Short mmCIF file of C-alpha atoms in Angstrom, two decimals:
data_model
loop_
_atom_site.label_atom_id
_atom_site.label_comp_id
_atom_site.label_asym_id
_atom_site.label_seq_id
_atom_site.Cartn_x
_atom_site.Cartn_y
_atom_site.Cartn_z
CA MET A 348 -0.01 0.01 0.00
CA SER A 349 1.34 3.44 -0.90
CA ALA A 350 1.82 6.01 1.77
CA PRO A 351 -0.85 8.72 2.05
CA ALA A 352 -0.04 12.03 0.38
CA ARG A 353 1.37 14.66 2.66
CA PRO A 354 -0.70 17.79 3.15
CA GLY A 355 0.50 20.55 0.83
CA SER A 356 2.43 18.06 -1.38
CA ARG A 357 2.21 18.36 -5.17
CA ASP A 358 -0.02 15.23 -5.23
CA THR A 359 -2.72 17.01 -3.23
CA GLN A 360 -2.57 20.44 -4.76
CA PRO A 361 -5.99 21.80 -5.51
CA PRO A 362 -7.03 22.36 -9.15
CA ALA A 363 -5.73 25.59 -10.71
CA PHE A 364 -8.25 28.02 -12.25
CA SER A 365 -6.51 31.44 -11.99
CA PRO A 366 -4.64 32.73 -15.11
CA GLU A 367 -1.37 32.73 -13.12
CA ALA A 368 -1.85 29.10 -12.02
CA ILE A 369 -2.82 27.96 -15.52
CA THR A 370 0.34 29.67 -16.97
CA ALA A 371 2.47 27.88 -14.35
CA GLY A 372 0.73 24.61 -15.18
CA THR A 373 1.71 24.83 -18.87
CA ARG A 374 5.33 24.70 -17.79
CA ARG A 375 4.88 21.37 -16.13
CA ILE A 376 5.10 19.45 -19.41
CA ARG A 377 6.72 16.31 -18.01
CA GLU A 378 3.63 15.43 -15.89
CA HIS A 379 0.12 14.17 -16.60
CA VAL A 380 -2.26 17.08 -16.51
CA HIS A 381 -6.02 16.74 -16.02
CA VAL A 382 -8.46 19.25 -17.38
CA VAL A 383 -11.22 19.72 -14.78
CA THR A 384 -14.28 21.80 -14.16
CA ASP A 385 -15.03 23.85 -11.10
CA SER A 386 -18.13 23.43 -8.88
CA THR A 387 -20.21 25.41 -11.35
CA ARG A 388 -19.05 23.18 -14.22
CA ARG A 389 -18.61 26.28 -16.33
CA THR A 390 -14.91 27.07 -15.76
CA LEU A 391 -12.08 24.78 -16.80
CA GLY A 392 -8.81 24.49 -14.94
CA LEU A 393 -5.87 22.15 -14.42
CA ALA A 394 -5.04 19.48 -11.87
CA PHE A 395 -1.85 17.43 -11.47
CA GLY A 396 -1.10 14.12 -9.76
CA PRO A 397 -3.71 11.35 -9.27
CA ARG A 398 -7.05 11.72 -11.04
CA PRO A 399 -8.98 14.24 -8.93
CA ALA A 400 -12.49 13.90 -7.56
CA ASP A 401 -13.66 16.88 -9.66
CA GLU A 402 -15.24 16.23 -13.03
CA VAL A 403 -12.40 15.48 -15.46
CA VAL A 404 -12.92 16.66 -19.01
CA GLY A 405 -9.70 14.98 -20.27
CA THR A 406 -6.17 14.04 -19.45
CA LEU A 407 -2.99 14.82 -21.30
CA PRO A 408 0.11 12.62 -20.89
CA PRO A 409 3.62 13.95 -20.29
CA LEU A 410 5.22 15.86 -23.16
CA TYR A 411 8.96 15.94 -23.77
CA PRO A 412 11.02 18.03 -26.20
CA GLU A 413 12.39 14.73 -27.52
CA TRP A 414 8.91 13.71 -28.74
CA LEU A 415 8.10 16.83 -30.79
CA GLY A 416 9.34 15.41 -34.08
CA GLY A 417 9.59 12.04 -35.74
CA ARG A 418 10.93 9.17 -33.69
CA ALA A 419 12.04 7.47 -36.86
CA PHE A 420 14.39 10.39 -37.47
CA CYS A 421 15.96 10.12 -33.95
CA GLU A 422 16.34 6.35 -34.29
CA ALA A 423 17.93 6.58 -37.75
CA HIS A 424 20.50 9.13 -36.72
CA GLY A 425 21.08 7.92 -33.14
CA VAL A 426 20.06 11.21 -31.54
CA ARG A 427 17.92 12.13 -28.60
CA PHE A 428 16.43 15.29 -30.08
CA PRO A 429 14.87 15.92 -33.51
CA TYR A 430 17.12 18.91 -33.95
CA VAL A 431 19.95 19.81 -36.39
CA ALA A 432 22.47 22.64 -36.34
CA GLY A 433 22.84 23.29 -40.05
CA GLU A 434 26.01 23.94 -41.97
CA MET A 435 27.17 27.53 -42.23
CA ALA A 436 29.70 28.01 -44.97
CA ASN A 437 33.35 28.92 -44.72
CA GLY A 438 33.64 26.89 -41.51
CA ILE A 439 31.28 29.23 -39.55
CA ALA A 440 29.67 25.99 -38.42
CA THR A 441 32.87 24.84 -36.74
CA THR A 442 34.15 21.47 -35.63
CA ARG A 443 33.48 22.68 -32.05
CA MET A 444 29.90 23.30 -32.86
CA VAL A 445 29.44 19.90 -34.53
CA THR A 446 31.21 18.18 -31.64
CA ALA A 447 29.03 19.96 -29.01
CA MET A 448 25.84 19.04 -30.85
CA ALA A 449 26.84 15.34 -31.25
CA ARG A 450 27.68 14.99 -27.51
CA ALA A 451 24.37 16.61 -26.59
CA GLY A 452 22.36 14.05 -28.51
CA MET A 453 21.65 16.17 -31.53
CA LEU A 454 23.01 16.38 -35.08
CA GLY A 455 25.34 18.98 -36.51
CA PHE A 456 27.04 19.62 -39.85
CA PHE A 457 30.42 21.23 -40.52
CA GLY A 458 30.21 24.15 -42.94
CA ALA A 459 32.57 23.00 -45.67
CA ALA A 460 31.22 25.23 -48.44
CA GLY A 461 33.73 27.83 -49.64
CA LEU A 462 36.72 26.08 -48.03
CA GLY A 463 39.58 24.48 -49.83
CA LEU A 464 39.83 20.72 -49.76
CA PRO A 465 42.88 20.68 -47.37
CA GLU A 466 40.85 22.68 -44.85
CA VAL A 467 37.89 20.33 -45.24
CA GLU A 468 40.09 17.27 -44.80
CA ARG A 469 41.59 18.68 -41.59
CA ALA A 470 38.15 19.29 -40.21
CA VAL A 471 36.93 15.80 -41.17
CA ARG A 472 40.00 14.16 -39.52
CA GLU A 473 39.44 16.21 -36.41
CA LEU A 474 35.79 15.27 -36.20
CA ALA A 475 36.44 11.61 -36.82
CA ASP A 476 38.95 11.61 -34.04
CA ARG A 477 36.73 13.49 -31.54
CA LEU A 478 33.60 11.58 -32.34
CA ARG A 479 35.01 8.14 -33.22
CA ASP A 480 32.28 6.36 -31.22
CA ARG A 481 29.45 8.42 -32.77
CA THR A 482 27.79 8.72 -36.09
CA ASN A 483 25.48 11.70 -35.34
CA TRP A 484 27.62 14.24 -37.20
CA GLY A 485 28.26 15.23 -40.78
CA VAL A 486 29.72 17.60 -43.33
CA ASN A 487 28.16 19.82 -46.00
CA LEU A 488 28.52 19.26 -49.77
CA ILE A 489 27.35 22.33 -51.67
CA HIS A 490 26.44 22.39 -55.39
CA SER A 491 29.20 24.15 -57.28
CA PRO A 492 27.99 24.73 -60.90
CA ALA A 493 31.09 26.85 -61.72
CA GLU A 494 33.39 24.24 -60.23
CA PRO A 495 31.97 20.71 -60.84
CA GLY A 496 35.43 19.14 -60.60
CA LEU A 497 35.92 20.62 -57.08
CA GLU A 498 32.47 19.38 -56.06
CA LEU A 499 33.27 15.84 -57.17
CA ARG A 500 36.65 15.84 -55.40
CA ALA A 501 34.98 17.10 -52.22
CA ALA A 502 32.40 14.26 -52.49
CA LYS A 503 35.22 11.74 -52.85
CA LEU A 504 36.99 13.16 -49.81
CA LEU A 505 33.95 12.75 -47.67
CA LEU A 506 33.43 9.17 -48.86
CA HIS A 507 37.11 8.31 -48.42
CA HIS A 508 36.98 9.40 -44.78
CA ARG A 509 33.66 7.66 -44.24
CA VAL A 510 31.81 10.76 -43.08
CA PRO A 511 28.59 9.26 -41.67
CA ARG A 512 26.23 12.01 -42.74
CA VAL A 513 26.36 14.46 -45.73
CA SER A 514 24.08 17.43 -46.15
CA LEU A 515 23.56 18.42 -49.73
CA SER A 516 22.62 22.11 -50.28
CA ALA A 517 21.97 24.67 -53.02
CA TYR A 518 21.23 21.95 -55.64
CA LEU A 519 18.91 22.65 -58.55
CA GLU A 520 19.84 19.47 -60.37
CA LEU A 521 21.34 16.23 -59.29
CA THR A 522 25.09 15.99 -60.08
CA PRO A 523 27.53 13.11 -60.22
CA ALA A 524 28.94 14.19 -56.85
CA ALA A 525 25.53 14.07 -55.15
CA VAL A 526 24.59 10.72 -56.65
CA LEU A 527 28.00 9.30 -55.81
CA CYS A 528 27.58 10.22 -52.11
CA ALA A 529 24.08 8.59 -52.12
CA ALA A 530 25.03 5.34 -53.96
CA ARG A 531 28.66 4.52 -52.93
CA GLY A 532 28.69 1.58 -50.46
CA LEU A 533 25.07 0.54 -50.85
CA ARG A 534 24.47 -3.17 -49.90
CA ARG A 535 21.70 -5.52 -48.96
CA ASP A 536 20.92 -6.55 -45.36
CA THR A 537 19.85 -10.08 -44.54
CA ASP A 538 16.15 -9.04 -44.63
CA GLY A 539 16.54 -7.62 -48.11
CA SER A 540 16.55 -3.99 -47.11
CA VAL A 541 19.22 -1.62 -48.47
CA LEU A 542 21.93 -0.48 -46.06
CA ARG A 543 23.56 2.91 -46.55
CA PRO A 544 26.94 3.77 -45.03
CA THR A 545 26.47 7.45 -45.85
CA ARG A 546 23.12 8.96 -44.89
CA ILE A 547 22.07 11.85 -47.12
CA LEU A 548 20.10 14.89 -46.00
CA ALA A 549 19.17 17.29 -48.80
CA LYS A 550 18.02 20.91 -48.47
CA VAL A 551 15.29 21.92 -50.92
CA SER A 552 13.13 25.04 -51.38
CA ARG A 553 11.17 23.95 -54.47
CA PRO A 554 8.91 20.94 -55.07
CA GLU A 555 10.55 20.09 -58.39
CA VAL A 556 13.92 19.93 -56.69
CA ALA A 557 12.50 17.98 -53.73
CA GLU A 558 11.21 15.34 -56.12
CA LYS A 559 14.65 14.65 -57.54
CA PHE A 560 15.94 13.85 -54.04
CA LEU A 561 12.84 11.91 -53.10
CA SER A 562 13.21 9.69 -56.19
CA PRO A 563 15.87 7.12 -57.02
CA ALA A 564 18.98 8.40 -58.77
CA PRO A 565 18.59 8.86 -62.56
CA ALA A 566 19.73 5.81 -64.57
CA GLU A 567 21.90 7.91 -66.92
CA LEU A 568 23.97 9.36 -64.00
CA LEU A 569 24.34 5.91 -62.47
CA ARG A 570 25.46 4.43 -65.81
CA ARG A 571 28.09 7.11 -66.27
CA LEU A 572 29.44 6.60 -62.71
CA VAL A 573 29.65 2.85 -63.30
CA GLU A 574 31.51 3.37 -66.59
CA GLN A 575 33.92 5.70 -64.80
CA GLY A 576 34.65 3.10 -62.14
CA GLU A 577 33.17 5.19 -59.40
CA LEU A 578 30.28 2.76 -58.66
CA SER A 579 29.90 -0.97 -58.98
CA ALA A 580 27.02 -2.47 -61.01
CA ASP A 581 25.54 -3.77 -57.76
CA GLU A 582 25.66 -0.36 -56.11
CA ALA A 583 24.00 1.22 -59.09
CA GLU A 584 21.24 -1.45 -59.14
CA LEU A 585 20.47 -0.85 -55.47
CA ALA A 586 20.50 2.96 -55.99
CA ARG A 587 17.58 2.45 -58.40
CA ARG A 588 15.57 1.11 -55.49
CA VAL A 589 16.00 3.81 -52.88
CA PRO A 590 15.62 7.59 -52.81
CA VAL A 591 18.70 9.76 -53.28
CA ALA A 592 18.14 11.31 -49.83
CA GLU A 593 16.79 9.63 -46.77
CA ASP A 594 15.84 12.94 -45.29
CA VAL A 595 14.79 16.14 -47.10
CA THR A 596 14.93 19.52 -45.29
CA VAL A 597 12.41 22.01 -46.52
CA GLU A 598 14.26 25.32 -46.48
CA ALA A 599 11.95 28.32 -46.22
CA ASP A 600 12.96 32.00 -45.67
CA SER A 601 16.55 31.37 -44.52
CA GLY A 602 19.95 33.04 -44.56
CA GLY A 603 22.27 32.42 -47.52
CA HIS A 604 20.84 30.65 -50.50
CA THR A 605 17.04 30.87 -50.22
CA ASP A 606 13.92 31.14 -52.34
CA GLY A 607 12.24 33.02 -49.50
CA ARG A 608 9.17 30.75 -49.51
CA PRO A 609 6.93 30.70 -46.42
CA LEU A 610 7.23 27.46 -44.43
CA GLY A 611 3.47 27.21 -43.97
CA SER A 612 3.02 26.82 -47.76
CA LEU A 613 6.17 24.92 -48.71
CA LEU A 614 6.31 22.22 -46.03
CA PRO A 615 2.82 20.76 -46.52
CA ARG A 616 3.43 20.78 -50.29
CA VAL A 617 6.64 18.72 -49.99
CA LEU A 618 5.01 16.38 -47.40
CA MET A 619 2.24 15.60 -49.91
CA LEU A 620 4.86 15.07 -52.63
CA ARG A 621 6.82 12.74 -50.38
CA ASP A 622 3.73 10.61 -49.81
CA ASP A 623 3.04 10.45 -53.56
CA VAL A 624 6.63 9.46 -54.35
CA THR A 625 6.64 6.84 -51.55
CA ARG A 626 3.55 5.23 -53.10
CA ARG A 627 4.97 5.43 -56.60
CA PHE A 628 8.22 3.67 -55.73
CA GLY A 629 6.96 1.45 -52.91
CA TYR A 630 9.59 2.49 -50.43
CA ARG A 631 9.73 0.51 -47.18
CA ARG A 632 10.46 3.68 -45.18
CA PRO A 633 9.17 7.12 -46.17
CA VAL A 634 11.76 9.82 -46.52
CA GLY A 635 11.90 12.06 -43.44
CA VAL A 636 10.91 15.70 -44.08
CA GLY A 637 12.33 18.43 -41.86
CA ALA A 638 11.99 22.18 -41.69
CA ALA A 639 14.53 25.05 -41.82
CA GLY A 640 14.35 28.78 -42.27
CA GLY A 641 12.87 31.38 -39.92
CA LEU A 642 13.28 29.21 -36.82
CA GLY A 643 14.52 31.68 -34.27
CA THR A 644 11.91 31.33 -31.48
CA PRO A 645 10.12 28.55 -29.65
CA ALA A 646 6.84 29.53 -31.42
CA ALA A 647 8.48 29.08 -34.79
CA VAL A 648 9.93 25.72 -33.85
CA ALA A 649 6.54 24.61 -32.38
CA ALA A 650 4.87 25.70 -35.61
CA ALA A 651 7.29 23.70 -37.76
CA PHE A 652 6.52 20.57 -35.77
CA ALA A 653 2.80 21.28 -35.89
CA LEU A 654 3.07 21.52 -39.64
CA GLY A 655 4.42 17.94 -39.68
CA ALA A 656 8.18 18.42 -39.69
CA ALA A 657 10.04 15.31 -38.50
CA TYR A 658 13.00 17.55 -37.37
CA VAL A 659 14.09 21.16 -37.43
CA VAL A 660 17.26 22.75 -38.69
CA THR A 661 18.58 26.04 -37.36
CA GLY A 662 21.22 28.25 -38.97
CA SER A 663 21.14 32.05 -38.57
CA VAL A 664 20.76 31.94 -34.82
CA ASN A 665 23.77 29.67 -34.41
CA GLN A 666 26.07 32.35 -35.75
CA THR A 667 25.66 34.08 -32.41
CA ALA A 668 26.82 31.00 -30.55
CA THR A 669 30.14 30.92 -28.74
CA GLU A 670 31.31 28.06 -31.03
CA ALA A 671 30.50 29.90 -34.23
CA GLY A 672 33.48 30.63 -36.50
CA ILE A 673 32.71 34.27 -37.03
CA SER A 674 34.21 37.36 -35.29
CA ASP A 675 32.82 38.97 -32.23
CA ASP A 676 32.50 42.16 -34.20
CA ALA A 677 30.22 40.39 -36.72
CA LYS A 678 28.25 38.78 -33.79
CA THR A 679 27.66 42.28 -32.38
CA LEU A 680 26.12 43.33 -35.67
CA LEU A 681 23.95 40.25 -35.70
CA ALA A 682 22.81 40.97 -32.15
CA GLN A 683 21.47 44.36 -33.17
CA ALA A 684 19.32 43.05 -36.04
CA ASP A 685 15.59 42.92 -36.21
CA VAL A 686 13.41 40.84 -38.55
CA ALA A 687 13.45 43.45 -41.37
CA ASP A 688 17.21 44.03 -41.21
CA VAL A 689 18.10 41.50 -43.98
CA THR A 690 18.24 41.80 -47.73
CA MET A 691 19.26 39.91 -50.91
CA ALA A 692 22.63 40.17 -52.58
CA PRO A 693 24.57 38.42 -55.39
CA ALA A 694 26.02 35.06 -54.43
CA ALA A 695 29.77 34.55 -54.90
CA ASP A 696 29.49 30.85 -55.88
CA MET A 697 26.75 31.50 -58.48
CA PHE A 698 27.56 35.08 -59.42
CA GLU A 699 27.41 34.54 -63.22
CA MET A 700 24.06 32.84 -62.92
CA GLY A 701 22.49 35.83 -61.18
CA VAL A 702 21.68 33.83 -58.05
CA THR A 703 21.15 35.85 -54.89
CA LEU A 704 21.32 35.00 -51.18
CA GLN A 705 20.08 36.60 -47.97
CA VAL A 706 22.46 38.67 -45.86
CA LEU A 707 22.47 41.16 -43.00
CA ARG A 708 21.58 44.70 -44.15
CA ARG A 709 21.93 46.65 -40.88
CA GLY A 710 25.41 47.90 -40.29
CA THR A 711 26.92 46.83 -43.59
CA MET A 712 26.91 48.12 -47.22
CA PHE A 713 27.77 44.73 -48.69
CA ALA A 714 24.43 44.19 -50.45
CA PRO A 715 24.33 47.44 -52.44
CA ARG A 716 28.02 47.28 -53.26
CA ALA A 717 27.83 43.71 -54.46
CA SER A 718 24.82 44.64 -56.54
CA ARG A 719 26.81 47.46 -58.22
CA LEU A 720 29.41 44.85 -59.23
CA TYR A 721 26.73 42.55 -60.69
CA ALA A 722 25.18 45.52 -62.60
CA ALA A 723 28.61 46.26 -64.13
CA TYR A 724 29.12 42.64 -64.95
CA ARG A 725 25.77 42.51 -66.79
CA ALA A 726 26.39 45.80 -68.64
CA HIS A 727 29.92 45.24 -69.91
CA PRO A 728 31.76 42.47 -71.80
CA SER A 729 35.06 43.02 -69.98
CA LEU A 730 36.83 45.04 -67.33
CA GLU A 731 38.54 47.10 -70.01
CA ASP A 732 35.12 48.10 -71.42
CA ILE A 733 33.93 49.64 -68.15
CA PRO A 734 34.09 53.43 -68.63
CA SER A 735 36.98 54.90 -66.68
CA PRO A 736 34.87 57.01 -64.25
CA GLU A 737 32.68 54.06 -63.42
CA ARG A 738 35.73 51.75 -63.04
CA GLN A 739 37.44 54.25 -60.72
CA LYS A 740 34.30 54.44 -58.53
CA LEU A 741 34.12 50.67 -58.26
CA GLU A 742 37.79 50.56 -57.26
CA ARG A 743 37.42 53.33 -54.69
CA ASP A 744 33.98 52.60 -53.24
CA VAL A 745 33.69 48.82 -53.54
CA LEU A 746 36.84 46.88 -54.23
CA GLY A 747 39.13 49.12 -52.19
CA ALA A 748 42.00 48.45 -54.58
CA PRO A 749 42.85 48.83 -58.34
CA VAL A 750 41.37 46.21 -60.58
CA ASP A 751 44.82 44.98 -61.69
CA GLU A 752 45.84 44.47 -58.08
CA VAL A 753 42.62 42.51 -57.32
CA TRP A 754 43.28 40.39 -60.44
CA GLU A 755 46.76 39.45 -59.09
CA ARG A 756 45.24 38.42 -55.76
CA THR A 757 42.52 36.51 -57.61
CA LYS A 758 45.13 34.64 -59.66
CA ARG A 759 47.00 33.55 -56.53
CA PHE A 760 43.74 32.18 -55.01
CA TRP A 761 42.81 30.23 -58.09
CA ALA A 762 46.35 28.95 -58.70
CA ALA A 763 46.01 26.99 -55.42
CA ARG A 764 42.27 26.06 -55.79
CA ASP A 765 41.61 25.42 -59.48
CA PRO A 766 44.27 26.69 -62.06
CA ALA A 767 41.84 25.93 -64.93
CA GLN A 768 39.91 29.05 -63.86
CA ILE A 769 42.91 31.22 -64.65
CA THR A 770 43.34 29.65 -68.08
CA ARG A 771 39.69 30.22 -68.87
CA ALA A 772 39.81 33.84 -67.60
CA GLU A 773 42.83 34.61 -69.80
CA ASN A 774 40.84 33.46 -72.83
CA ASP A 775 37.44 34.89 -71.74
CA PRO A 776 37.43 38.53 -70.58
CA LYS A 777 33.91 38.20 -69.28
CA HIS A 778 34.89 35.32 -66.98
CA ARG A 779 38.00 37.33 -65.85
CA MET A 780 35.62 40.17 -64.83
CA ALA A 781 33.48 37.72 -62.95
CA LEU A 782 36.43 36.33 -61.04
CA VAL A 783 37.60 39.82 -60.06
CA PHE A 784 34.17 40.75 -58.80
CA ARG A 785 33.81 37.43 -57.05
CA TRP A 786 37.00 38.23 -55.16
CA TYR A 787 35.11 41.03 -53.40
CA LEU A 788 32.15 38.74 -52.60
CA GLY A 789 34.38 36.03 -51.24
CA SER A 790 36.60 38.40 -49.30
CA SER A 791 33.62 40.08 -47.70
CA SER A 792 32.71 36.89 -45.92
CA ARG A 793 36.31 36.38 -44.78
CA TRP A 794 36.41 39.96 -43.47
CA ALA A 795 33.43 39.26 -41.28
CA ILE A 796 34.86 35.96 -40.09
CA ASP A 797 38.26 37.50 -39.25
CA GLY A 798 36.77 40.66 -37.76
CA ASP A 799 38.63 43.06 -40.13
CA THR A 800 37.08 46.26 -38.69
CA GLY A 801 38.65 48.32 -41.46
CA ARG A 802 36.29 46.57 -43.91
CA ARG A 803 33.26 46.40 -41.51
CA THR A 804 30.96 48.10 -43.99
CA ASP A 805 31.83 45.31 -46.43
CA TYR A 806 31.00 42.47 -44.09
CA GLN A 807 28.93 39.75 -45.82
CA ILE A 808 26.96 38.05 -43.00
CA TRP A 809 24.49 35.39 -44.13
CA CYS A 810 21.28 35.49 -42.09
CA GLY A 811 17.52 35.49 -42.35
CA PRO A 812 14.73 37.11 -40.36
CA ALA A 813 15.10 34.42 -37.72
CA VAL A 814 18.06 36.21 -36.16
CA GLY A 815 15.91 39.30 -35.57
CA ALA A 816 13.17 37.20 -33.96
CA PHE A 817 15.75 35.48 -31.85
CA ASN A 818 17.22 38.80 -30.63
CA ARG A 819 13.78 40.02 -29.54
CA TRP A 820 13.00 36.70 -27.79
CA THR A 821 16.24 36.60 -25.87
CA ALA A 822 16.47 40.32 -24.98
CA GLY A 823 17.12 40.88 -21.26
CA GLY A 824 17.26 37.19 -20.48
CA PHE A 825 19.70 34.35 -19.98
CA LEU A 826 20.58 34.02 -23.66
CA ALA A 827 21.12 37.74 -24.06
CA GLU A 828 24.53 37.34 -22.51
CA PRO A 829 27.09 36.27 -25.24
CA GLU A 830 28.90 33.85 -22.90
CA ASN A 831 25.68 31.88 -22.35
CA ARG A 832 24.89 31.48 -26.02
CA THR A 833 26.33 28.00 -26.67
CA VAL A 834 24.85 26.14 -29.54
CA VAL A 835 23.48 23.53 -27.18
CA GLN A 836 21.85 26.09 -24.87
CA ILE A 837 20.21 27.71 -27.87
CA ALA A 838 18.89 24.35 -29.05
CA LEU A 839 17.61 23.22 -25.66
CA ASN A 840 15.85 26.46 -25.00
CA LEU A 841 14.20 26.45 -28.40
CA LEU A 842 13.05 22.85 -27.92
CA GLU A 843 11.89 23.32 -24.30
CA GLY A 844 9.99 26.44 -25.27
CA ALA A 845 8.41 24.69 -28.26
CA ALA A 846 7.19 21.89 -25.96
CA VAL A 847 5.83 24.39 -23.46
CA LEU A 848 3.92 26.26 -26.26
CA THR A 849 2.70 23.00 -27.67
CA ARG A 850 1.30 22.08 -24.29
CA ALA A 851 -0.42 25.54 -24.05
CA HIS A 852 -2.00 24.99 -27.49
CA GLN A 853 -3.16 21.49 -26.50
CA LEU A 854 -4.89 22.87 -23.36
CA ARG A 855 -6.47 25.70 -25.33
CA THR A 856 -8.02 23.16 -27.73
CA TYR A 857 -9.68 21.55 -24.66
CA GLY A 858 -11.27 24.86 -23.89
CA VAL A 859 -8.99 25.88 -20.98
CA PRO A 860 -8.77 29.69 -20.88
CA VAL A 861 -4.97 29.78 -21.43
CA PRO A 862 -3.70 33.35 -20.95
CA ALA A 863 -1.34 35.04 -23.31
CA SER A 864 1.47 34.80 -20.77
CA ALA A 865 1.50 31.00 -21.28
CA PHE A 866 2.76 31.56 -24.81
CA ALA A 867 5.79 33.64 -23.74
CA TYR A 868 8.61 31.25 -22.84
CA THR A 869 11.70 32.88 -21.28
CA PRO A 870 15.09 31.32 -21.94
CA ARG A 871 16.74 29.75 -18.90
#
């Protein structure tokens, strides 16, 4: 027989009907909560502990942040939480960040985009050594239409070092590199299922691109990889039976490369597409669909899960973390941003294609200056054809150096990275102009990372509106202090807050008069 409850203990607390008590009750997510009526049977309140004698309208079981997403995602990746710290290019998502996430039972990706292969290899070796007993970590592979050879070499590097997870980003079409990562090492298990040594997560922002990753790899790409000796015939055959990616991240209005689509429209569309493709190909396991973009508050995270996301991916807010590989000076600019303090600017990696990405506007002139370079690129066939007054203004106001000097710096960079680019530029004046202007775009990111305050107005800082929402949410609280902003604390507070808000929504659907204060979770 159990001991009787002590007077005043939690087990014997009277039902709560006041707004303050109901707000406090929404925080007790890890307990059963009973929705009860008062003596008039007109007012609803909350009771905890054993089923009370009052009339019970309904009972909600405990709710944990771990349960907000898809359990299949957590089981597949060996993580406790359905949460991913996304890759931020140029190593802004550092090995420290990835390590911290893995050890906290989450998933993180190293930001390899924009780095040379030696830097990527050093990072991979470091992560493999630190996390040798774990597989819940990965590295980014970004689509590089101007450098397909580099993209393929990067893919081979990741496969050679057996990186357990690869995040594919900025793809519009499937490439040999993407398919190679998805197909290399495929084999059958004893029950006939296909085992994958490298698990692929793909970021998408358009249904037509999502369908490519939800479907098996194209036969023509597989055939070419087999002919080149990159895949075996057995691997190619198995690749025709499984989707290219096992998880697809729907990327809404995010920092960096983005189509700026609202999550509320895009995620349900891709979920329906996923179900259609699953039926079409008869997959044993549906592809997991996650959400990214605009996730800077618990309310946004809760909304993503409510829309059906199996997991969430954060990016912009993690640039403010202590582990982020960006200067304190740049973090200070990020901390001052609001939701409207972002804008679009030309992308360095897809400059000639006219692709844009989302960057910080407040405190920097990067976006208008980069746009001036792209306008000059569109208007003139070569650097020499730019009228002298316009060229001088670009040198003085944007590049900060004579064009000839910038070209010499550019040549040194490409001599180490891809000498073929120099050869092409010497034969194609338009490409030479593009490389010179891309020097500014690439350097602007490096100036922000290094904290070159002499070029502060040229900082290129990738971020979306989420960083402004995050700043308003954390203002005056625990996470407002820079030293408290670890990537794990950011994640745990977003998840805990999302669970609390989800509980508040549940209670409101029962008819409980949940006050507005219950939907304002304070970081702790």
